[in-house]
Structures are given as C-alpha cells and as structure tokens.
Coordinates of C-alpha atoms and ligand atoms in Angstrom, one line a residue:
M8 CA 11.9 7.5 25.2
R9 CA 13.7 6.4 22.1
T10 CA 17.6 7.0 22.2
G11 CA 20.6 6.7 20.0
D12 CA 19.8 6.3 16.3
Q13 CA 16.2 5.7 16.8
N14 CA 16.0 9.0 18.4
I15 CA 16.8 10.8 15.0
F16 CA 13.9 11.2 12.5
T17 CA 13.6 12.1 8.6
F18 CA 10.5 13.1 6.9
Y19 CA 11.0 13.2 3.2
L20 CA 8.6 13.7 0.4
P21 CA 9.8 15.4 -2.6
T22 CA 6.7 14.3 -4.7
K23 CA 4.4 17.4 -5.9
I24 CA 0.7 16.7 -5.5
V25 CA -1.9 18.0 -7.8
H26 CA -5.5 17.1 -7.3
G27 CA -8.9 17.8 -8.0
V28 CA -11.7 17.2 -10.5
N29 CA -10.3 17.1 -14.0
S30 CA -6.7 17.4 -12.8
L31 CA -6.0 14.8 -15.3
Q32 CA -5.7 17.7 -17.9
K33 CA -2.7 19.1 -16.3
T34 CA -0.5 16.0 -17.3
G35 CA 1.0 17.6 -20.4
E36 CA 2.1 20.9 -18.6
E37 CA 3.6 18.9 -15.7
F38 CA 5.3 16.6 -18.0
K39 CA 6.9 19.7 -19.9
N40 CA 7.6 21.2 -16.4
L41 CA 10.0 18.2 -15.8
G42 CA 12.2 19.0 -18.9
A43 CA 11.1 15.9 -20.6
T44 CA 10.4 15.7 -24.2
K45 CA 9.0 12.1 -25.0
A46 CA 6.6 10.1 -23.0
L47 CA 6.5 6.4 -22.2
I48 CA 2.6 6.0 -21.0
V49 CA 2.7 3.0 -18.8
T50 CA -0.5 1.3 -18.1
D51 CA -2.6 -2.0 -18.2
K52 CA -5.0 -3.3 -20.6
G53 CA -8.0 -2.6 -18.4
V54 CA -7.2 1.0 -17.7
K55 CA -6.7 1.5 -21.3
G56 CA -9.7 -0.4 -22.3
A57 CA -11.8 1.8 -20.0
G58 CA -10.7 4.8 -21.8
L59 CA -8.9 6.1 -19.0
V60 CA -5.7 6.9 -21.0
D61 CA -7.3 9.0 -23.5
G62 CA -7.5 12.1 -21.3
V63 CA -3.4 11.8 -20.7
L64 CA -3.0 11.5 -24.4
E65 CA -5.1 14.6 -25.2
S66 CA -3.3 16.7 -22.6
L67 CA 0.1 15.4 -23.9
K68 CA -1.0 16.2 -27.4
K69 CA -2.2 19.6 -26.4
N70 CA 1.3 20.4 -25.1
G71 CA 3.1 19.0 -28.1
I72 CA 4.4 16.0 -26.5
P73 CA 5.1 12.7 -28.7
Y74 CA 4.3 9.5 -27.0
V75 CA 4.4 5.7 -27.0
V76 CA 2.0 3.5 -24.8
F77 CA 3.4 0.4 -23.0
D78 CA 0.1 -1.6 -21.9
E79 CA 1.5 -4.7 -20.9
V80 CA 1.6 -4.6 -17.1
E81 CA -0.3 -7.3 -15.4
E82 CA -1.6 -7.9 -11.8
D83 CA 1.5 -8.0 -9.4
P84 CA 4.4 -7.5 -11.9
G85 CA 8.0 -8.7 -11.9
G86 CA 11.3 -8.0 -13.4
T87 CA 10.1 -9.5 -16.9
T88 CA 7.3 -6.7 -17.5
V89 CA 9.9 -4.2 -16.2
G90 CA 12.3 -5.4 -18.8
K91 CA 10.0 -5.5 -21.6
G92 CA 8.9 -1.9 -21.0
A93 CA 12.5 -0.8 -20.4
E94 CA 13.4 -2.1 -23.8
V95 CA 10.3 0.0 -25.4
C96 CA 11.3 3.0 -23.3
S97 CA 15.2 3.0 -24.7
K98 CA 14.1 1.9 -28.2
E99 CA 11.8 4.7 -28.7
K100 CA 14.1 7.3 -27.0
C101 CA 11.4 8.3 -24.4
D102 CA 13.0 10.6 -21.6
G103 CA 10.0 10.7 -19.3
I104 CA 7.3 8.4 -18.0
V105 CA 3.6 8.8 -17.2
V106 CA 2.0 5.9 -15.4
I107 CA -1.8 5.8 -15.3
G108 CA -3.0 2.7 -13.3
G109 CA -3.2 1.0 -9.9
G110 CA -0.2 0.1 -7.7
S111 CA 0.8 -2.5 -10.4
P112 CA 1.6 0.0 -13.3
I113 CA 2.9 2.6 -10.8
C114 CA 5.5 0.1 -9.4
A115 CA 6.5 -1.3 -12.9
G116 CA 6.6 2.3 -14.5
R117 CA 9.1 3.4 -11.5
G118 CA 11.0 0.2 -12.1
I119 CA 11.3 0.8 -15.9
G120 CA 12.5 4.4 -15.0
V121 CA 15.4 2.8 -12.7
V122 CA 16.6 0.4 -15.4
V123 CA 16.6 2.7 -18.3
A124 CA 18.7 5.2 -16.3
N125 CA 21.0 2.8 -14.7
G126 CA 21.2 -0.4 -17.3
G127 CA 20.9 -4.0 -16.2
K128 CA 17.6 -5.5 -15.0
I129 CA 15.7 -4.5 -12.0
G130 CA 16.8 -7.5 -10.0
D131 CA 20.0 -5.7 -9.8
Y132 CA 18.9 -3.0 -7.6
V133 CA 16.9 -4.9 -5.2
G134 CA 17.3 -3.7 -1.5
L135 CA 17.9 0.1 -0.6
N136 CA 19.9 2.6 -2.4
K137 CA 21.5 0.3 -4.9
A138 CA 21.1 2.4 -8.2
S139 CA 23.6 5.2 -8.7
K140 CA 21.7 7.3 -11.2
P141 CA 18.3 9.0 -10.8
P142 CA 15.6 7.2 -12.7
L143 CA 13.6 8.8 -15.6
P144 CA 11.5 11.6 -14.3
L145 CA 7.8 10.3 -13.7
I146 CA 4.1 11.3 -13.3
A147 CA 2.0 9.0 -11.4
I148 CA -1.8 9.0 -11.8
P149 CA -3.4 6.4 -9.6
T150 CA -6.8 4.9 -10.7
T151 CA -7.5 3.1 -7.5
A152 CA -7.4 5.0 -4.0
G153 CA -5.5 2.3 -2.4
S154 CA -1.6 1.7 -2.8
G155 CA -0.3 5.1 -2.3
A156 CA 2.7 4.0 -4.6
E157 CA 2.3 7.7 -6.2
V158 CA 3.8 9.0 -3.2
S159 CA 6.6 6.2 -2.2
Q160 CA 10.0 5.6 -2.5
F161 CA 9.5 2.0 -2.4
I162 CA 9.0 -0.2 -5.7
V163 CA 7.2 -3.2 -4.7
L164 CA 7.4 -6.0 -7.4
K165 CA 6.9 -9.7 -7.5
D166 CA 9.9 -12.1 -7.1
E167 CA 9.6 -14.3 -9.8
E168 CA 11.6 -17.2 -8.6
R169 CA 10.4 -17.3 -4.9
H170 CA 6.8 -16.3 -5.3
T171 CA 7.2 -13.5 -2.7
K172 CA 7.4 -9.6 -3.0
T173 CA 10.6 -7.8 -3.4
V174 CA 11.5 -4.1 -2.8
V175 CA 13.7 -1.8 -4.6
G176 CA 14.0 1.4 -2.7
S177 CA 15.7 4.8 -2.7
P178 CA 14.6 8.4 -2.0
M179 CA 15.4 8.9 -5.7
Y180 CA 12.2 6.8 -6.8
F181 CA 9.9 8.9 -5.6
P182 CA 7.7 10.1 -8.7
K183 CA 8.2 13.7 -9.3
V184 CA 4.6 14.4 -9.7
A185 CA 1.1 12.5 -8.6
I186 CA -2.0 13.5 -10.0
L187 CA -5.0 12.6 -8.1
D188 CA -8.1 13.0 -10.0
P189 CA -11.2 11.5 -8.6
M190 CA -12.8 11.4 -12.1
V191 CA -10.6 8.2 -12.8
L192 CA -12.1 6.2 -10.0
K193 CA -15.6 6.4 -11.4
R194 CA -15.2 3.2 -13.4
L195 CA -14.3 1.2 -10.2
S196 CA -16.9 -1.5 -9.3
F197 CA -18.2 -1.5 -5.5
W198 CA -15.6 -4.3 -4.7
Q199 CA -12.5 -2.7 -6.3
S200 CA -13.3 0.2 -4.5
V201 CA -13.7 -1.3 -1.1
V202 CA -10.6 -3.4 -1.2
S203 CA -8.3 -0.6 -2.4
G204 CA -9.8 1.6 0.4
I205 CA -9.4 -0.9 3.1
D206 CA -5.6 -1.4 2.0
A207 CA -5.1 2.3 2.2
L208 CA -7.1 2.5 5.5
S209 CA -4.4 -0.4 6.8
H210 CA -1.7 1.7 5.8
A211 CA -2.6 4.5 8.1
I212 CA -3.8 2.5 10.9
E213 CA -0.6 0.3 10.9
A214 CA 1.6 3.6 10.5
Y215 CA -0.1 4.8 13.7
F216 CA 0.6 1.7 15.6
T217 CA 4.5 1.2 15.0
N218 CA 7.5 1.8 17.1
M219 CA 8.7 4.5 14.4
T220 CA 5.8 7.1 14.8
T221 CA 6.6 10.8 14.8
P222 CA 4.1 13.9 15.3
I223 CA 4.5 14.1 11.6
T224 CA 3.4 10.7 10.5
D225 CA 0.9 10.4 13.3
A226 CA -0.9 13.6 12.1
L227 CA -0.8 12.2 8.5
A228 CA -2.0 8.8 9.5
L229 CA -5.0 10.0 11.7
S230 CA -6.2 12.4 8.8
A231 CA -5.8 9.8 6.4
I232 CA -7.9 7.4 8.6
N233 CA -10.4 9.9 9.0
L234 CA -10.8 10.9 5.4
I235 CA -11.2 7.2 4.4
Y236 CA -13.3 6.1 7.5
N237 CA -15.7 8.9 6.6
N238 CA -15.9 8.8 2.8
L239 CA -15.3 5.2 1.8
R240 CA -18.9 4.1 2.0
A241 CA -20.2 7.0 0.0
A242 CA -17.1 6.6 -2.5
S243 CA -17.6 3.0 -3.2
T244 CA -21.5 2.9 -3.5
S245 CA -22.1 6.4 -5.5
E246 CA -20.7 8.9 -7.8
D247 CA -20.1 11.2 -5.2
L248 CA -16.7 12.9 -6.4
E249 CA -16.0 14.8 -3.2
A250 CA -16.0 11.3 -1.4
K251 CA -13.8 9.8 -4.0
E252 CA -11.4 12.7 -3.8
A253 CA -11.2 12.3 0.1
C254 CA -10.1 8.8 -0.5
L255 CA -7.6 9.6 -3.0
V256 CA -6.0 12.2 -1.0
G257 CA -6.4 10.0 2.1
S258 CA -5.0 7.0 0.4
S259 CA -1.8 9.3 -0.6
M260 CA -1.5 10.8 3.0
A261 CA -1.7 7.2 4.3
N262 CA 1.3 6.1 2.2
M263 CA 3.2 9.4 3.4
A264 CA 2.6 8.0 6.9
C265 CA 3.7 4.5 6.5
G266 CA 6.5 5.5 4.1
N267 CA 8.1 7.0 7.2
A268 CA 6.6 5.2 10.2
R269 CA 6.3 1.9 8.5
L270 CA 3.9 -0.8 8.5
G271 CA 2.8 -3.3 11.3
L272 CA 1.8 -7.2 11.3
T273 CA -0.9 -6.9 9.1
H274 CA 1.1 -6.3 6.0
A275 CA 3.8 -8.5 7.3
M276 CA 1.3 -11.6 7.8
T277 CA -0.4 -11.4 4.5
N278 CA 2.6 -10.8 2.2
P279 CA 3.2 -14.7 2.1
M280 CA -0.7 -15.4 1.7
E281 CA -0.8 -13.4 -1.4
G282 CA 2.5 -15.1 -2.9
M283 CA 1.2 -18.4 -2.0
F284 CA -2.4 -18.5 -2.2
K285 CA -3.0 -15.8 -4.6
I286 CA -5.1 -14.0 -2.2
P287 CA -5.8 -10.3 -3.6
H288 CA -3.9 -7.8 -1.3
G289 CA -6.7 -5.8 -0.1
V290 CA -8.6 -8.9 0.6
A291 CA -5.9 -10.4 2.6
I292 CA -5.4 -7.1 4.4
G293 CA -8.8 -6.3 5.2
T294 CA -9.6 -9.6 6.4
L295 CA -6.5 -9.7 9.2
L296 CA -7.0 -6.2 10.1
P297 CA -9.2 -6.4 13.1
Y298 CA -7.4 -9.3 14.5
V299 CA -4.1 -7.8 14.5
M300 CA -5.8 -4.3 16.0
E301 CA -7.1 -6.6 18.8
F302 CA -3.6 -8.2 19.2
N303 CA -2.1 -4.6 19.4
L304 CA -4.8 -3.2 22.0
T305 CA -3.1 -3.9 25.2
A306 CA 0.1 -2.5 23.8
S307 CA -1.2 1.2 23.3
Y308 CA -4.8 1.9 25.1
Q309 CA -3.6 5.6 24.7
R310 CA -3.3 5.3 21.0
F311 CA -6.5 3.3 20.5
A312 CA -8.4 6.0 22.7
V313 CA -7.2 8.8 20.3
L314 CA -8.0 6.7 17.4
A315 CA -11.6 5.8 18.7
K316 CA -11.9 9.8 19.3
N317 CA -10.8 10.4 15.6
L318 CA -13.4 7.9 14.3
G319 CA -16.2 9.8 16.1
E320 CA -16.5 8.0 19.5
S321 CA -17.3 10.2 22.4
D322 CA -15.1 10.1 25.3
I323 CA -17.3 11.6 27.8
G324 CA -17.6 9.4 31.0
K325 CA -15.2 7.0 29.6
S326 CA -11.8 5.9 30.8
I327 CA -9.2 5.2 28.2
E328 CA -9.6 1.7 28.6
D329 CA -13.2 1.9 27.9
L330 CA -12.7 4.2 24.8
A331 CA -9.8 2.3 23.3
P332 CA -11.4 -0.9 22.0
R333 CA -14.4 1.1 20.4
A334 CA -11.8 2.0 17.8
I335 CA -11.6 -1.8 16.9
T336 CA -15.2 -1.9 16.8
A337 CA -15.7 1.2 14.6
I338 CA -13.2 -0.6 12.2
K339 CA -15.4 -3.4 12.3
R340 CA -18.6 -1.7 11.6
L341 CA -17.2 -0.1 8.5
L342 CA -16.0 -3.5 7.3
A343 CA -19.5 -5.1 8.0
D344 CA -21.0 -2.1 6.2
L345 CA -18.9 -2.9 3.1
R346 CA -19.8 -6.6 3.3
F347 CA -16.2 -7.4 3.9
P348 CA -15.3 -11.0 5.0
R349 CA -14.9 -11.6 8.5
K350 CA -12.6 -14.5 8.3
Y351 CA -10.4 -16.7 6.1
S352 CA -12.0 -19.8 4.5
D353 CA -10.1 -23.2 4.2
S354 CA -10.7 -22.7 0.5
Q355 CA -8.5 -19.8 0.4
I356 CA -5.7 -21.1 2.6
D357 CA -4.0 -24.6 3.2
R358 CA -3.9 -24.2 7.2
K359 CA -1.1 -26.7 7.2
I360 CA 1.1 -24.2 5.9
I361 CA 0.6 -21.5 8.5
P362 CA 3.8 -22.5 10.5
Q363 CA 5.7 -22.1 7.2
M364 CA 4.1 -18.8 6.6
A365 CA 4.9 -17.5 10.1
K366 CA 8.5 -18.8 9.3
M367 CA 8.5 -17.0 6.1
I368 CA 8.0 -13.7 7.8
M369 CA 11.1 -14.0 9.9
E370 CA 13.1 -12.1 7.6
G371 CA 11.0 -9.2 7.8
M372 CA 7.8 -7.7 5.7
Y373 CA 9.4 -8.2 2.3
G374 CA 12.2 -10.6 3.1
V375 CA 12.8 -14.2 2.0
Y376 CA 12.3 -17.1 4.3
D377 CA 15.5 -19.5 4.3
P378 CA 14.0 -23.0 4.2
K379 CA 17.2 -24.4 5.3
K380 CA 16.9 -22.4 8.6
E381 CA 15.4 -23.6 11.7
Y382 CA 13.5 -20.6 13.5
P383 CA 12.8 -21.3 17.3
I384 CA 9.0 -20.9 18.0
N385 CA 9.7 -18.3 20.7
A386 CA 11.7 -16.2 18.1
I387 CA 10.4 -12.6 17.7
V388 CA 9.1 -11.8 14.5
P389 CA 10.8 -8.9 13.0
S390 CA 8.5 -5.9 12.4
T391 CA 8.0 -2.4 13.2
N392 CA 4.7 -3.3 15.0
I393 CA 4.1 -1.7 18.3
R394 CA 3.6 -4.9 19.9
K395 CA 6.3 -7.4 19.5
A396 CA 5.2 -11.0 18.6
T397 CA 6.7 -14.4 18.8
M398 CA 6.3 -16.8 16.0
K399 CA 4.0 -18.9 18.1
E400 CA 1.7 -15.7 18.6
V401 CA 1.8 -15.2 14.9
I402 CA 0.6 -18.6 14.2
D403 CA -2.0 -18.2 16.9
L404 CA -3.0 -14.9 15.0
Y405 CA -3.1 -16.8 11.8
E406 CA -5.3 -19.3 13.2
K407 CA -7.8 -16.9 14.9
A408 CA -8.4 -15.4 11.6
F409 CA -10.5 -18.4 10.4
E410 CA -12.8 -18.2 13.3
G411 CA -14.8 -15.0 12.3
W412 CA -15.5 -11.8 14.7
E413 CA -18.4 -10.3 15.9
I414 CA -19.2 -6.5 16.8
Ligands
FE2_530 FE1 -1.2 -2.4 1.1

C-alpha cells in the first residue's frame, strides 16, 4: 500500500480530442472556438512538402481566419528554433497556434506559445510550473502515431549546450485541441510508421510498469497497448485507415497514461544515447524495450500475466509464472514481424561510454549529469520503473542489449 503523499493521485486531461477520417477539416472551426483570430501554423519542411498543411490552410480560409506559416522546425528542436518561431508569431500578431507535424513541431509550437505569452526565452521556463501566464491557445495535429505530444503537458526540447533533453512542463501547456486524422499518416513510410508506433507502444508498456500507476492509467495503458499491438502491422504495411486511426488514438492514450503514471527505464536509458550518438528516438526505444521488460519481470509477475492476456495469450491451465513471460514473447514477435533490430551495434554506440551514460541518468529521465560528481556503482538510478535498478544493473542492461534476443 502506498502511503502519505504517494497515496494521493491526480488525473488531469484538459485537451479536447477530435478524431476520425478527414477530421483535419475541423481545424478552422476549432480555432474559432478558441476565440483566436490569427493563426501561426507551425510545421516542418517535410510535412509541408508532402502537402499535409494544405488541408489545414483550406479549413482556416473557409472560416475566414488569416494565418502565417512557420515551417523551420528541424528534427529534435531546441531554444533557437522556438525563439525564431516566437519572433515571427509576435511580429505577425498571431494570437493562436496550429501545429501540424510529429513530436518535434508539436513541442516547438507549444514552446513558441509559452515564450510569446511570457516573454524571454524558453530556457527561462525549464522545469515545472515556471511560466506565470498561460501560453497561446494551440491545436495540435500529429502526423505520426508516436510521441503523444498532442495530449501532453510536457514540452521536450533539445538542450543545445549539453546535448541532452530538457523538459518544460505545466498543466497550462496541454494543447487545447488535438485533431487525430488518420489520413495524414498515409504519407509515412513503413519504417517511419514502425518506429513511431513502437515508441508509443513503449510509452504504454512503461506506464503500466511504474510505481505511480492508478486504475485510470492502467485502463488507458492496457487499451493503448491492445490498440497498437493489434493494428501496427496493418497500419505500417497497408492503407488500412481503421488500423492507422487505432494506432493514432492508441498513441494519444499511451501518452495520457505515461503523462500521469510516468515512464520507466527504457526511456530513461535511451535518453543519453539519442543525444550522444544521434540514434533516432523510436529506434533506441524499440531496441531496448525487450531487455527492460525481461529485467522487470521478477518485480511483477501479476502485471506481466495481465499484459499477456491483454495481448491475446490464453491463461487456460497456466500459472501466473507461466503466463507472465509470454507478454515479452508477444512483444518480441511483433518486433520481429516489423523487422526491428534485436540489438545495438558497435557502429551505433561506443561501448566505452556505457558507464558514462549510466551516470548521466542518475539525475532522472531528463536530468543533467554532473561530470564532477562521483556516483557509486551501487547507487540506485532514479526512475519510476517498477523494479529499482542500481547503476551496475543499468550498465549490465546496456551491455546485454548488444547481445541480441531470440524468441
Ligand atoms: Fe518516447
């Protein structure tokens, strides 16, 4: 039984979710409902080049809303891009934001809204609840079924000095509206669809194995896992709009779960990898996921057994101990079907850096490693992960992820 402050839970989701085929057409109407009069469209060149912004602009025009397009968001943006966007937004006197893109534009767009409303630069608001005024009202339209940033209070940006990630968070930063239109996923390649889908799946799985779960987050996590697990194969290999919508809704639900129950070791351990070795987020996550699940198994056979049943495994005649590992096998089967790498390679990561990466996560998932500090090898790595890990165990897990797994 969790006691004291740990026994008091909050679940908060103020984002209105509009979803369905061609729901993008609702953008103008939703923007008007927010009481805003001129839109800054935040996106990246790839999304714009693919013609996905056109539907948004058409809907705004239909509703008589003027707009300006800012398409300079790069992969993994930091304060510089947010500053540039905020300058355009202020100069053009936009009073609302529409973001269309993956996690990078959605986080950059939300950062722009914070800076325009509060002044200064995004670096002034790193941490929790640092801004005093609500950001500009914002509509988020995800073009991948992955990050879940459209229903998140956390803005994740690159720390341009330390090459790691930084978080700007407040309940004020939830987008006002998220529009989930599976039509925009049609342009994704097989691999883009796979890596974003596996990232979302990991958000849900990690959220199910933390020490902050509640019945509400469990329901969201299990449903999200179910939706993504059963639809990602079809969503990434065909034009099946139902499967794509299931993955899109699943990825939002996964973020609602992890936004409250938090994430575990998979995201904590891949964070330094992405910054130091430029491994794409979803690739780093999906490669590590089975290893972390195996590490967590002994901490909760009961939960793993529930997950196995949720993934379609039969429990007839099986003990909890028999059923539980089948959840990991099912996830491995999915990864194998999607041709996901089963290990890290030495060309991706310099293994000499592993102890340093383990030290880097000592300050928490998005924290900053202090190189002057000596961390003992038996120190517990801070994480909400269901099984506490020592630094030595984290190092061993990194090493294990170079060996490969079998089904
Ligand atoms: Fe992620």
